[in-house]
PDB file of C-alpha atoms in Angstrom:
ATOM      1  CA  UNK A   1     270.668  -4.580  77.872  1.00  0.00           C
ATOM      2  CA  UNK A   2     267.925  -4.469  80.508  1.00  0.00           C
ATOM      3  CA  UNK A   3     268.812  -0.842  81.242  1.00  0.00           C
ATOM      4  CA  UNK A   4     268.238   0.088  77.575  1.00  0.00           C
ATOM      5  CA  UNK A   5     264.975  -1.852  77.391  1.00  0.00           C
ATOM      6  CA  UNK A   6     263.667  -0.302  80.610  1.00  0.00           C
ATOM      7  CA  UNK A   7     264.637   3.152  79.329  1.00  0.00           C
ATOM      8  CA  UNK A   8     262.639   2.500  76.174  1.00  0.00           C
ATOM      9  CA  UNK A   9     259.617   1.534  78.245  1.00  0.00           C
ATOM     10  CA  UNK A  10     259.925   4.695  80.284  1.00  0.00           C
ATOM     11  CA  UNK A  11     260.046   6.724  77.051  1.00  0.00           C
ATOM     12  CA  UNK A  12     257.360   5.045  74.990  1.00  0.00           C
ATOM     13  CA  UNK A  13     254.986   3.477  77.497  1.00  0.00           C
ATOM     14  CA  UNK A  14     254.927   5.931  80.406  1.00  0.00           C
ATOM     15  CA  UNK A  15     251.112   6.071  80.107  1.00  0.00           C
ATOM     16  CA  UNK A  16     250.970   2.399  81.161  1.00  0.00           C
ATOM     17  CA  UNK A  17     252.594   2.235  84.624  1.00  0.00           C
ATOM     18  CA  UNK A  18     251.424  -1.354  85.283  1.00  0.00           C
ATOM     19  CA  UNK A  19     252.651  -2.749  81.957  1.00  0.00           C
ATOM     20  CA  UNK A  20     254.740  -5.882  82.407  1.00  0.00           C
ATOM     21  CA  UNK A  21     257.122  -7.221  79.808  1.00  0.00           C
ATOM     22  CA  UNK A  22     258.207 -10.770  79.272  1.00  0.00           C
ATOM     23  CA  UNK A  23     261.044 -11.033  76.763  1.00  0.00           C
ATOM     24  CA  UNK A  24     263.538 -13.590  75.580  1.00  0.00           C
ATOM     25  CA  UNK A  25     266.265 -11.492  73.983  1.00  0.00           C
ATOM     26  CA  UNK A  26     268.582 -14.502  73.850  1.00  0.00           C
ATOM     27  CA  UNK A  27     267.011 -15.686  70.596  1.00  0.00           C
ATOM     28  CA  UNK A  28     267.396 -12.225  69.113  1.00  0.00           C
ATOM     29  CA  UNK A  29     271.032 -11.964  70.174  1.00  0.00           C
ATOM     30  CA  UNK A  30     272.132 -15.276  68.685  1.00  0.00           C
ATOM     31  CA  UNK A  31     270.085 -15.168  65.499  1.00  0.00           C
ATOM     32  CA  UNK A  32     272.847 -13.635  63.371  1.00  0.00           C
ATOM     33  CA  UNK A  33     275.931 -15.393  64.813  1.00  0.00           C
ATOM     34  CA  UNK A  34     274.647 -18.888  63.954  1.00  0.00           C
ATOM     35  CA  UNK A  35     275.114 -19.992  60.347  1.00  0.00           C
ATOM     36  CA  UNK A  36     274.706 -23.405  58.758  1.00  0.00           C
ATOM     37  CA  UNK A  37     276.682 -25.025  55.928  1.00  0.00           C
ATOM     38  CA  UNK A  38     274.946 -28.062  54.443  1.00  0.00           C
ATOM     39  CA  UNK A  39     275.831 -30.499  51.695  1.00  0.00           C
ATOM     40  CA  UNK A  40     273.898 -31.149  48.483  1.00  0.00           C
ATOM     41  CA  UNK A  41     273.397 -34.926  48.504  1.00  0.00           C
ATOM     42  CA  UNK A  42     271.241 -35.247  45.393  1.00  0.00           C
ATOM     43  CA  UNK A  43     269.642 -33.244  42.624  1.00  0.00           C
ATOM     44  CA  UNK A  44     267.137 -33.991  39.895  1.00  0.00           C
ATOM     45  CA  UNK A  45     265.984 -32.058  36.823  1.00  0.00           C
ATOM     46  CA  UNK A  46     262.219 -31.541  36.732  1.00  0.00           C
ATOM     47  CA  UNK A  47     259.723 -29.614  34.596  1.00  0.00           C
ATOM     48  CA  UNK A  48     259.475 -25.989  35.730  1.00  0.00           C
ATOM     49  CA  UNK A  49     255.715 -26.481  36.143  1.00  0.00           C
ATOM     50  CA  UNK A  50     256.389 -28.598  39.262  1.00  0.00           C
ATOM     51  CA  UNK A  51     257.838 -25.495  40.886  1.00  0.00           C
ATOM     52  CA  UNK A  52     255.573 -22.801  39.446  1.00  0.00           C
ATOM     53  CA  UNK A  53     252.338 -24.831  39.288  1.00  0.00           C
ATOM     54  CA  UNK A  54     251.779 -23.297  35.816  1.00  0.00           C
ATOM     55  CA  UNK A  55     251.147 -25.923  33.133  1.00  0.00           C
ATOM     56  CA  UNK A  56     252.639 -23.864  30.274  1.00  0.00           C
ATOM     57  CA  UNK A  57     256.013 -23.973  32.107  1.00  0.00           C
ATOM     58  CA  UNK A  58     256.285 -27.749  31.611  1.00  0.00           C
ATOM     59  CA  UNK A  59     258.705 -27.417  28.668  1.00  0.00           C
ATOM     60  CA  UNK A  60     261.236 -25.442  30.727  1.00  0.00           C
ATOM     61  CA  UNK A  61     263.652 -26.932  33.250  1.00  0.00           C
ATOM     62  CA  UNK A  62     263.868 -26.590  36.998  1.00  0.00           C
ATOM     63  CA  UNK A  63     265.585 -28.578  39.741  1.00  0.00           C
ATOM     64  CA  UNK A  64     264.950 -30.230  43.064  1.00  0.00           C
ATOM     65  CA  UNK A  65     267.921 -30.512  45.396  1.00  0.00           C
ATOM     66  CA  UNK A  66     268.247 -32.581  48.538  1.00  0.00           C
ATOM     67  CA  UNK A  67     270.455 -31.499  51.439  1.00  0.00           C
ATOM     68  CA  UNK A  68     271.972 -33.519  54.270  1.00  0.00           C
ATOM     69  CA  UNK A  69     269.897 -31.523  56.800  1.00  0.00           C
ATOM     70  CA  UNK A  70     266.171 -30.851  56.826  1.00  0.00           C
ATOM     71  CA  UNK A  71     263.237 -29.717  58.940  1.00  0.00           C
ATOM     72  CA  UNK A  72     263.671 -32.685  61.277  1.00  0.00           C
ATOM     73  CA  UNK A  73     267.274 -31.608  61.832  1.00  0.00           C
ATOM     74  CA  UNK A  74     268.829 -28.156  61.775  1.00  0.00           C
ATOM     75  CA  UNK A  75     266.060 -26.558  59.692  1.00  0.00           C
ATOM     76  CA  UNK A  76     263.436 -27.224  62.378  1.00  0.00           C
ATOM     77  CA  UNK A  77     263.126 -23.429  62.656  1.00  0.00           C
ATOM     78  CA  UNK A  78     260.810 -23.653  59.629  1.00  0.00           C
ATOM     79  CA  UNK A  79     258.306 -25.589  61.719  1.00  0.00           C
ATOM     80  CA  UNK A  80     258.962 -24.339  65.258  1.00  0.00           C
ATOM     81  CA  UNK A  81     259.580 -20.636  64.578  1.00  0.00           C
ATOM     82  CA  UNK A  82     258.002 -20.162  61.117  1.00  0.00           C
ATOM     83  CA  UNK A  83     261.401 -18.901  59.966  1.00  0.00           C
ATOM     84  CA  UNK A  84     262.220 -18.798  56.253  1.00  0.00           C
ATOM     85  CA  UNK A  85     265.865 -19.738  55.694  1.00  0.00           C
ATOM     86  CA  UNK A  86     267.520 -18.300  52.595  1.00  0.00           C
ATOM     87  CA  UNK A  87     270.647 -20.053  51.405  1.00  0.00           C
ATOM     88  CA  UNK A  88     273.186 -19.594  48.645  1.00  0.00           C
ATOM     89  CA  UNK A  89     275.986 -21.751  47.277  1.00  0.00           C
ATOM     90  CA  UNK A  90     278.920 -21.485  49.667  1.00  0.00           C
ATOM     91  CA  UNK A  91     281.474 -21.230  46.868  1.00  0.00           C
ATOM     92  CA  UNK A  92     280.943 -19.222  43.678  1.00  0.00           C
ATOM     93  CA  UNK A  93     281.325 -20.974  40.334  1.00  0.00           C
ATOM     94  CA  UNK A  94     282.077 -18.535  37.521  1.00  0.00           C
ATOM     95  CA  UNK A  95     281.135 -21.138  34.888  1.00  0.00           C
ATOM     96  CA  UNK A  96     277.635 -21.604  36.336  1.00  0.00           C
ATOM     97  CA  UNK A  97     276.772 -18.405  38.218  1.00  0.00           C
ATOM     98  CA  UNK A  98     275.097 -16.647  35.263  1.00  0.00           C
ATOM     99  CA  UNK A  99     272.218 -19.056  34.570  1.00  0.00           C
ATOM    100  CA  UNK A 100     269.675 -19.702  37.341  1.00  0.00           C
ATOM    101  CA  UNK A 101     266.736 -22.088  37.523  1.00  0.00           C
ATOM    102  CA  UNK A 102     263.632 -22.257  39.684  1.00  0.00           C
ATOM    103  CA  UNK A 103     264.295 -24.871  42.324  1.00  0.00           C
ATOM    104  CA  UNK A 104     262.926 -26.599  45.376  1.00  0.00           C
ATOM    105  CA  UNK A 105     265.351 -27.362  48.208  1.00  0.00           C
ATOM    106  CA  UNK A 106     264.472 -30.421  50.303  1.00  0.00           C
ATOM    107  CA  UNK A 107     265.862 -32.093  53.400  1.00  0.00           C
ATOM    108  CA  UNK A 108     267.005 -35.730  53.267  1.00  0.00           C
ATOM    109  CA  UNK A 109     263.833 -37.464  54.463  1.00  0.00           C
ATOM    110  CA  UNK A 110     260.927 -38.509  52.282  1.00  0.00           C
ATOM    111  CA  UNK A 111     258.511 -36.374  54.291  1.00  0.00           C
ATOM    112  CA  UNK A 112     256.448 -33.784  52.456  1.00  0.00           C
ATOM    113  CA  UNK A 113     257.125 -31.457  55.395  1.00  0.00           C
ATOM    114  CA  UNK A 114     260.884 -31.599  54.813  1.00  0.00           C
ATOM    115  CA  UNK A 115     260.939 -28.710  52.340  1.00  0.00           C
ATOM    116  CA  UNK A 116     263.457 -25.958  53.043  1.00  0.00           C
ATOM    117  CA  UNK A 117     262.966 -23.507  50.163  1.00  0.00           C
ATOM    118  CA  UNK A 118     260.481 -23.386  47.287  1.00  0.00           C
ATOM    119  CA  UNK A 119     260.581 -21.383  44.077  1.00  0.00           C
ATOM    120  CA  UNK A 120     264.202 -20.427  44.682  1.00  0.00           C
ATOM    121  CA  UNK A 121     266.147 -19.086  41.692  1.00  0.00           C
ATOM    122  CA  UNK A 122     269.583 -20.651  41.937  1.00  0.00           C
ATOM    123  CA  UNK A 123     272.360 -21.806  39.651  1.00  0.00           C
ATOM    124  CA  UNK A 124     272.675 -25.492  38.863  1.00  0.00           C
ATOM    125  CA  UNK A 125     274.218 -27.371  41.796  1.00  0.00           C
ATOM    126  CA  UNK A 126     276.223 -30.575  41.784  1.00  0.00           C
ATOM    127  CA  UNK A 127     276.226 -33.356  44.371  1.00  0.00           C
ATOM    128  CA  UNK A 128     278.795 -32.581  47.046  1.00  0.00           C
ATOM    129  CA  UNK A 129     278.478 -28.798  46.788  1.00  0.00           C
ATOM    130  CA  UNK A 130     277.795 -26.780  49.914  1.00  0.00           C
ATOM    131  CA  UNK A 131     274.944 -24.392  50.634  1.00  0.00           C
ATOM    132  CA  UNK A 132     275.341 -21.629  53.215  1.00  0.00           C
ATOM    133  CA  UNK A 133     272.452 -20.447  55.395  1.00  0.00           C
ATOM    134  CA  UNK A 134     273.319 -17.383  57.514  1.00  0.00           C
ATOM    135  CA  UNK A 135     271.341 -16.122  60.511  1.00  0.00           C
ATOM    136  CA  UNK A 136     269.900 -19.487  61.511  1.00  0.00           C
ATOM    137  CA  UNK A 137     269.335 -18.545  65.143  1.00  0.00           C
ATOM    138  CA  UNK A 138     269.555 -19.959  68.607  1.00  0.00           C
ATOM    139  CA  UNK A 139     267.821 -23.306  68.227  1.00  0.00           C
ATOM    140  CA  UNK A 140     269.440 -24.638  65.054  1.00  0.00           C
ATOM    141  CA  UNK A 141     271.122 -27.522  66.872  1.00  0.00           C
ATOM    142  CA  UNK A 142     269.496 -27.859  70.281  1.00  0.00           C
ATOM    143  CA  UNK A 143     266.091 -28.843  68.886  1.00  0.00           C
ATOM    144  CA  UNK A 144     267.427 -30.898  65.964  1.00  0.00           C
ATOM    145  CA  UNK A 145     266.906 -34.647  66.065  1.00  0.00           C
ATOM    146  CA  UNK A 146     268.453 -37.661  64.405  1.00  0.00           C
ATOM    147  CA  UNK A 147     265.107 -38.543  62.783  1.00  0.00           C
ATOM    148  CA  UNK A 148     265.431 -41.528  60.425  1.00  0.00           C
ATOM    149  CA  UNK A 149     269.074 -41.899  61.446  1.00  0.00           C
ATOM    150  CA  UNK A 150     270.297 -38.661  59.864  1.00  0.00           C
ATOM    151  CA  UNK A 151     273.310 -37.353  61.756  1.00  0.00           C
ATOM    152  CA  UNK A 152     273.617 -33.910  63.277  1.00  0.00           C
ATOM    153  CA  UNK A 153     276.348 -31.701  61.818  1.00  0.00           C
ATOM    154  CA  UNK A 154     279.626 -30.963  63.513  1.00  0.00           C
ATOM    155  CA  UNK A 155     279.970 -27.582  65.224  1.00  0.00           C
ATOM    156  CA  UNK A 156     282.778 -25.188  64.433  1.00  0.00           C
ATOM    157  CA  UNK A 157     283.263 -21.888  66.222  1.00  0.00           C
ATOM    158  CA  UNK A 158     284.783 -18.940  64.370  1.00  0.00           C
ATOM    159  CA  UNK A 159     285.561 -15.388  65.385  1.00  0.00           C
ATOM    160  CA  UNK A 160     287.461 -12.729  63.498  1.00  0.00           C
ATOM    161  CA  UNK A 161     290.473 -11.083  65.115  1.00  0.00           C
ATOM    162  CA  UNK A 162     288.687  -7.741  65.240  1.00  0.00           C
ATOM    163  CA  UNK A 163     286.031  -9.204  67.556  1.00  0.00           C
ATOM    164  CA  UNK A 164     288.516 -10.701  70.028  1.00  0.00           C
TER     165      UNK A 164
END
């Protein structure tokens, strides 16, 4: 990897012979291999205006969902790295997949900073369903805490046969 990076510097920055580079490619390399599956622990129907901040939307429905992980746990990347996680239901549901609603996805704490996604269009979710967040990066678990007694998730390692 260093050979490729140095070659790029020789190509693109040859006019700057004293240029020094400090890089942490580790975060880049493990961004895509780390995914997170989290559980919907609660959901509540709300007026759409709470999501859109448009008063005329108050007669339409929207939802707030609460997950078993939040910004004090495995979604700390929202605060520490200014990363925007984008999740989807882990399992499709042909009976529900057509209709979507504006939603806010929260972590389990009561903190106003524990918001994971806002204004997300998503199908109606039930308690116990799983959400899948791909490309969560290097620090998903190592910087997570057990704030307010919320447990850290179990780790499972997967690799397809083609990659072995």
